[in-house]
mmCIF file of C-alpha atoms in Angstrom:
data_model
loop_
_atom_site.group_PDB
_atom_site.id
_atom_site.type_symbol
_atom_site.label_atom_id
_atom_site.label_comp_id
_atom_site.label_asym_id
_atom_site.label_seq_id
_atom_site.Cartn_x
_atom_site.Cartn_y
_atom_site.Cartn_z
ATOM 1 C CA MET A 46 -119.472 -145.715 -74.597
ATOM 2 C CA SER A 47 -119.872 -143.098 -71.980
ATOM 3 C CA HIS A 48 -118.138 -139.827 -71.730
ATOM 4 C CA ALA A 49 -116.038 -141.477 -68.712
ATOM 5 C CA GLY A 50 -115.455 -144.699 -70.390
ATOM 6 C CA THR A 51 -113.912 -142.568 -73.482
ATOM 7 C CA GLY A 52 -111.923 -140.428 -71.257
ATOM 8 C CA MET A 53 -110.589 -143.614 -69.637
ATOM 9 C CA ARG A 54 -109.714 -144.943 -72.826
ATOM 10 C CA VAL A 55 -108.084 -141.977 -74.189
ATOM 11 C CA ALA A 56 -105.939 -140.999 -71.357
ATOM 12 C CA GLY A 57 -104.711 -144.325 -71.205
ATOM 13 C CA ALA A 58 -103.670 -144.487 -74.857
ATOM 14 C CA TRP A 59 -101.812 -141.174 -74.081
ATOM 15 C CA LEU A 60 -100.387 -142.369 -71.078
ATOM 16 C CA ALA A 61 -98.958 -145.803 -72.209
ATOM 17 C CA LEU A 62 -97.582 -143.755 -75.104
ATOM 18 C CA ALA A 63 -95.732 -141.308 -72.887
ATOM 19 C CA ALA A 64 -94.539 -143.560 -70.419
ATOM 20 C CA ILE A 65 -92.813 -145.521 -73.268
ATOM 21 C CA ILE A 66 -90.931 -142.687 -74.572
ATOM 22 C CA LEU A 67 -90.013 -141.276 -71.560
ATOM 23 C CA ALA A 68 -88.802 -144.688 -69.970
ATOM 24 C CA VAL A 69 -86.523 -145.035 -73.342
ATOM 25 C CA ALA A 70 -85.142 -141.900 -73.186
ATOM 26 C CA LEU A 71 -84.303 -142.513 -69.367
ATOM 27 C CA VAL A 72 -82.417 -145.650 -70.319
ATOM 28 C CA PHE A 73 -80.234 -143.045 -72.077
ATOM 29 C CA HIS A 74 -80.370 -140.120 -70.399
ATOM 30 C CA GLY A 75 -78.713 -142.255 -67.211
ATOM 31 C CA PRO A 76 -77.590 -140.632 -63.946
ATOM 32 C CA ILE A 77 -76.805 -136.809 -63.428
ATOM 33 C CA ALA A 78 -73.365 -136.443 -62.428
ATOM 34 C CA SER A 79 -72.908 -134.929 -58.930
ATOM 35 C CA ASP A 80 -70.094 -132.856 -60.075
ATOM 36 C CA SER A 81 -70.733 -129.919 -62.638
ATOM 37 C CA SER A 82 -67.886 -130.304 -64.443
ATOM 38 C CA ALA A 83 -68.475 -133.481 -65.244
ATOM 39 C CA GLN A 84 -71.839 -133.369 -66.130
ATOM 40 C CA MET A 85 -70.935 -130.820 -68.594
ATOM 41 C CA ARG A 86 -68.549 -133.394 -70.192
ATOM 42 C CA SER A 87 -70.560 -135.766 -70.830
ATOM 43 C CA ILE A 88 -73.022 -133.349 -72.426
ATOM 44 C CA ALA A 89 -70.066 -132.269 -74.875
ATOM 45 C CA ASP A 90 -69.278 -135.911 -75.513
ATOM 46 C CA GLY A 91 -72.462 -137.346 -76.211
ATOM 47 C CA SER A 92 -74.128 -133.977 -77.480
ATOM 48 C CA LEU A 93 -76.105 -135.690 -80.117
ATOM 49 C CA ARG A 94 -77.641 -138.019 -77.779
ATOM 50 C CA TRP A 95 -78.622 -135.581 -75.495
ATOM 51 C CA ALA A 96 -80.301 -133.484 -77.162
ATOM 52 C CA VAL A 97 -82.363 -136.302 -78.764
ATOM 53 C CA VAL A 98 -82.897 -137.785 -75.487
ATOM 54 C CA HIS A 99 -84.324 -134.393 -73.846
ATOM 55 C CA TRP A 100 -86.836 -133.366 -77.122
ATOM 56 C CA ALA A 101 -88.030 -137.146 -76.867
ATOM 57 C CA ALA A 102 -88.459 -136.325 -73.085
ATOM 58 C CA ALA A 103 -90.404 -132.763 -73.643
ATOM 59 C CA ALA A 104 -92.431 -134.832 -76.170
ATOM 60 C CA ALA A 105 -93.668 -137.474 -73.516
ATOM 61 C CA LEU A 106 -94.019 -134.786 -70.575
ATOM 62 C CA SER A 107 -96.517 -133.091 -73.131
ATOM 63 C CA PHE A 108 -98.322 -136.304 -73.610
ATOM 64 C CA PHE A 109 -98.506 -137.050 -70.038
ATOM 65 C CA ALA A 110 -100.084 -133.647 -69.637
ATOM 66 C CA ILE A 111 -102.436 -134.135 -72.293
ATOM 67 C CA ALA A 112 -103.696 -137.953 -70.318
ATOM 68 C CA SER A 113 -104.075 -135.921 -67.149
ATOM 69 C CA LEU A 114 -106.589 -132.948 -68.862
ATOM 70 C CA ILE A 115 -108.536 -135.806 -70.241
ATOM 71 C CA ALA A 116 -108.832 -138.028 -67.039
ATOM 72 C CA LEU A 117 -109.510 -134.950 -64.830
ATOM 73 C CA THR A 118 -112.387 -133.916 -67.430
ATOM 74 C CA ALA A 119 -113.761 -137.218 -67.913
ATOM 75 C CA GLY A 120 -115.657 -137.659 -64.467
ATOM 76 C CA SER A 121 -114.468 -141.672 -64.129
ATOM 77 C CA ARG A 122 -113.464 -143.459 -61.521
ATOM 78 C CA LEU A 123 -109.778 -142.266 -61.277
ATOM 79 C CA THR A 124 -110.661 -139.073 -60.116
ATOM 80 C CA GLN A 125 -113.311 -140.092 -57.432
ATOM 81 C CA GLU A 126 -111.645 -139.466 -54.568
ATOM 82 C CA TRP A 127 -110.043 -136.302 -53.071
ATOM 83 C CA TRP A 128 -106.269 -137.989 -53.231
ATOM 84 C CA THR A 129 -106.475 -139.167 -56.852
ATOM 85 C CA LEU A 130 -108.166 -135.891 -58.072
ATOM 86 C CA SER A 131 -105.521 -133.922 -56.273
ATOM 87 C CA ALA A 132 -102.658 -136.445 -58.118
ATOM 88 C CA TRP A 133 -104.189 -136.079 -61.862
ATOM 89 C CA ALA A 134 -104.388 -132.287 -61.029
ATOM 90 C CA LEU A 135 -100.753 -132.063 -59.849
ATOM 91 C CA LEU A 136 -99.730 -134.035 -62.811
ATOM 92 C CA PRO A 137 -100.055 -131.628 -65.538
ATOM 93 C CA VAL A 138 -98.332 -128.762 -63.278
ATOM 94 C CA GLY A 139 -95.241 -131.293 -62.936
ATOM 95 C CA ALA A 140 -94.998 -132.063 -66.508
ATOM 96 C CA LEU A 141 -95.149 -128.508 -67.508
ATOM 97 C CA TRP A 142 -92.377 -127.492 -65.075
ATOM 98 C CA THR A 143 -90.227 -130.401 -66.531
ATOM 99 C CA VAL A 144 -90.612 -129.588 -69.860
ATOM 100 C CA THR A 145 -88.954 -126.573 -69.503
ATOM 101 C CA THR A 146 -86.171 -128.485 -68.439
ATOM 102 C CA ALA A 147 -85.848 -130.459 -71.008
ATOM 103 C CA VAL A 148 -86.103 -127.716 -73.488
ATOM 104 C CA ALA A 149 -83.613 -126.052 -72.091
ATOM 105 C CA GLU A 150 -81.057 -128.922 -71.714
ATOM 106 C CA ALA A 151 -81.689 -129.792 -75.521
ATOM 107 C CA THR A 152 -80.949 -126.224 -76.425
ATOM 108 C CA VAL A 153 -79.228 -123.287 -74.561
ATOM 109 C CA ILE A 154 -77.600 -126.024 -72.110
ATOM 110 C CA TYR A 155 -76.381 -128.248 -75.158
ATOM 111 C CA ASP A 156 -75.068 -125.606 -76.958
ATOM 112 C CA ALA A 157 -73.028 -124.001 -74.184
ATOM 113 C CA ALA A 158 -71.498 -127.577 -73.252
ATOM 114 C CA VAL A 159 -70.376 -127.921 -76.734
ATOM 115 C CA ARG A 160 -68.783 -124.267 -77.020
ATOM 116 C CA GLU A 161 -67.372 -124.998 -73.395
ATOM 117 C CA ASN A 162 -69.141 -121.483 -71.933
ATOM 118 C CA ARG A 163 -69.216 -122.236 -68.534
ATOM 119 C CA ALA A 164 -70.997 -118.714 -67.647
ATOM 120 C CA VAL A 165 -74.204 -119.886 -69.849
ATOM 121 C CA TYR A 166 -73.902 -123.364 -68.855
ATOM 122 C CA ASP A 167 -74.063 -122.801 -65.364
ATOM 123 C CA ALA A 168 -76.745 -120.108 -65.149
ATOM 124 C CA TRP A 169 -78.876 -122.302 -67.522
ATOM 125 C CA TRP A 170 -78.464 -125.146 -65.371
ATOM 126 C CA MET A 171 -79.745 -123.703 -62.486
ATOM 127 C CA PHE A 172 -82.732 -122.803 -64.232
ATOM 128 C CA ALA A 173 -83.253 -126.402 -65.514
ATOM 129 C CA GLU A 174 -82.604 -127.837 -61.920
ATOM 130 C CA GLY A 175 -85.497 -125.493 -60.725
ATOM 131 C CA SER A 176 -87.831 -126.685 -63.154
ATOM 132 C CA ALA A 177 -86.472 -130.277 -63.021
ATOM 133 C CA ASN A 178 -88.196 -130.348 -59.436
ATOM 134 C CA GLY A 179 -91.884 -130.991 -61.147
ATOM 135 C CA PHE A 180 -90.314 -134.551 -62.182
ATOM 136 C CA ALA A 181 -90.416 -134.691 -58.080
ATOM 137 C CA ALA A 182 -93.943 -133.793 -57.992
ATOM 138 C CA MET A 183 -95.206 -135.904 -61.133
ATOM 139 C CA ALA A 184 -93.352 -139.266 -59.141
ATOM 140 C CA LEU A 185 -95.532 -138.217 -56.378
ATOM 141 C CA ALA A 186 -98.637 -137.920 -58.539
ATOM 142 C CA PHE A 187 -97.933 -141.291 -59.822
ATOM 143 C CA THR A 188 -97.167 -142.983 -56.272
ATOM 144 C CA VAL A 189 -100.653 -142.116 -55.419
ATOM 145 C CA ILE A 190 -102.246 -143.011 -58.463
ATOM 146 C CA ALA A 191 -100.392 -146.372 -58.053
ATOM 147 C CA ALA A 192 -101.210 -146.750 -54.498
ATOM 148 C CA ASN A 193 -105.310 -145.804 -55.515
ATOM 149 C CA GLU A 194 -105.245 -148.885 -57.977
ATOM 150 C CA ALA A 195 -103.385 -151.242 -55.571
ATOM 151 C CA ARG A 196 -106.133 -150.572 -52.644
ATOM 152 C CA THR A 197 -109.218 -150.378 -55.233
ATOM 153 C CA ALA A 198 -110.771 -153.591 -56.047
ATOM 154 C CA SER A 199 -111.779 -152.276 -59.685
ATOM 155 C CA GLY A 200 -108.131 -151.538 -60.104
ATOM 156 C CA THR A 201 -106.560 -152.384 -63.870
ATOM 157 C CA THR A 202 -103.756 -153.886 -62.900
ATOM 158 C CA PRO A 203 -102.954 -156.488 -60.230
ATOM 159 C CA PHE A 204 -102.368 -155.897 -56.595
ATOM 160 C CA TRP A 205 -98.814 -156.566 -57.142
ATOM 161 C CA ALA A 206 -98.238 -154.403 -59.977
ATOM 162 C CA SER A 207 -99.703 -151.388 -58.881
ATOM 163 C CA SER A 208 -97.943 -151.817 -55.430
ATOM 164 C CA ILE A 209 -94.752 -151.901 -57.280
ATOM 165 C CA GLY A 210 -95.414 -148.808 -59.261
ATOM 166 C CA ALA A 211 -96.128 -147.129 -55.724
ATOM 167 C CA VAL A 212 -92.878 -148.054 -54.596
ATOM 168 C CA ALA A 213 -91.569 -147.224 -57.868
ATOM 169 C CA GLY A 214 -92.784 -143.751 -57.791
ATOM 170 C CA LEU A 215 -91.994 -143.248 -53.858
ATOM 171 C CA ALA A 216 -87.755 -144.359 -54.829
ATOM 172 C CA SER A 217 -88.239 -142.106 -58.031
ATOM 173 C CA PHE A 218 -89.114 -138.995 -55.728
ATOM 174 C CA ALA A 219 -86.685 -140.153 -53.364
ATOM 175 C CA GLY A 220 -84.016 -140.770 -55.503
ATOM 176 C CA TRP A 221 -84.558 -137.043 -57.072
ATOM 177 C CA ALA A 222 -84.566 -135.526 -53.544
ATOM 178 C CA LEU A 223 -81.658 -137.196 -52.500
ATOM 179 C CA GLY A 224 -79.354 -136.769 -55.681
ATOM 180 C CA MET A 225 -80.795 -132.953 -56.945
ATOM 181 C CA GLY A 226 -81.524 -131.942 -53.360
ATOM 182 C CA LEU A 227 -79.047 -133.301 -50.792
ATOM 183 C CA GLY A 228 -76.090 -133.361 -53.725
ATOM 184 C CA LEU A 229 -75.881 -137.618 -52.709
ATOM 185 C CA PRO A 230 -74.167 -139.613 -55.245
ATOM 186 C CA PHE A 231 -76.169 -142.597 -55.184
ATOM 187 C CA GLY A 232 -79.622 -140.509 -55.270
ATOM 188 C CA ALA A 233 -79.295 -140.068 -59.272
ATOM 189 C CA PRO A 234 -79.189 -143.669 -59.932
ATOM 190 C CA ILE A 235 -82.027 -144.432 -57.385
ATOM 191 C CA TRP A 236 -84.372 -141.709 -59.365
ATOM 192 C CA VAL A 237 -82.987 -143.200 -63.107
ATOM 193 C CA VAL A 238 -83.819 -146.723 -62.014
ATOM 194 C CA GLY A 239 -87.368 -145.650 -59.858
ATOM 195 C CA SER A 240 -88.499 -143.848 -62.878
ATOM 196 C CA ILE A 241 -87.871 -146.465 -65.207
ATOM 197 C CA VAL A 242 -89.712 -149.016 -63.330
ATOM 198 C CA MET A 243 -92.871 -146.300 -62.576
ATOM 199 C CA CYS A 244 -92.982 -146.002 -66.342
ATOM 200 C CA LEU A 245 -93.075 -149.529 -67.037
ATOM 201 C CA TRP A 246 -95.998 -149.656 -64.874
ATOM 202 C CA LEU A 247 -97.669 -146.769 -66.329
ATOM 203 C CA VAL A 248 -97.260 -148.698 -69.729
ATOM 204 C CA TRP A 249 -99.114 -151.790 -68.335
ATOM 205 C CA PHE A 250 -101.653 -149.082 -66.209
ATOM 206 C CA GLY A 251 -102.182 -146.872 -69.505
ATOM 207 C CA LEU A 252 -102.872 -149.705 -71.863
ATOM 208 C CA SER A 253 -105.265 -151.504 -69.560
ATOM 209 C CA LEU A 254 -107.323 -148.827 -69.260
ATOM 210 C CA ALA A 255 -107.380 -148.752 -73.171
ATOM 211 C CA ARG A 256 -108.222 -152.422 -73.580
ATOM 212 C CA LEU A 257 -110.852 -152.618 -70.482
ATOM 213 C CA GLU A 258 -112.915 -149.808 -71.608
ATOM 214 C CA ALA A 259 -112.888 -150.390 -75.135
ATOM 215 C CA GLY A 260 -113.743 -153.725 -74.259
ATOM 216 C CA ARG A 261 -116.682 -152.781 -72.127
ATOM 217 C CA ALA A 262 -117.854 -150.886 -74.951
ATOM 218 C CA GLY A 263 -117.719 -153.759 -77.273
ATOM 219 C CA ILE A 264 -119.976 -155.846 -74.774
ATOM 220 C CA ARG A 265 -121.998 -152.985 -74.947
ATOM 221 C CA ARG A 266 -122.586 -152.939 -78.610
ATOM 222 C CA ASP A 267 -123.035 -156.364 -79.168
ATOM 223 C CA THR A 268 -125.421 -156.957 -75.948
ATOM 224 C CA PRO A 269 -129.358 -156.855 -77.508
ATOM 225 C CA SER A 270 -131.167 -154.424 -76.148
ATOM 226 C CA ALA A 271 -134.167 -155.280 -73.783
ATOM 227 C CA ALA A 272 -137.481 -155.553 -75.575
#
């Protein structure tokens, strides 16, 4: 198998694994409350769930960074255009920014909410909100990647599926902007639903990359060489 083929296969596997974990984490995470006090109570009431969800999210985000770095170094069709190259480069930056949010929420924010230490909670929540803007960058990157798959004849998922992935990524970005940026209450649910659908497409996309490239390698091995 060529270096590009190996890179696509391995990147696809890491992408699918990351998307599965993040989708499950988002289901149990739910929308973020627009009221800070309500969010603090929600964390305190479900402290164990909150910690587990955010450690899982931190793992998923790290796996996204691994997938993107492999894709960037593989020299495959995934990064042939300037916009896809930029999207795959933006992905690890957004993922690593958001990892700091996930770890902060699983540790110091979790502890402050349980202990009802409002001063510490407010200070670290502001930090987490700032770093979490990396998720919006990730959503934009996935939107570009999905849209490119929809326009490419060699896309690994059907046009309709890639189109849904692109729309879901855009909805995730818009929901984050509306909820976190403008503080509108309907923004958070849009972000959660859009992100979950986006992750479902990423699972399909990642597994398709892994199966497609493995299948092509198998065909090459089974085909007798020309005399």
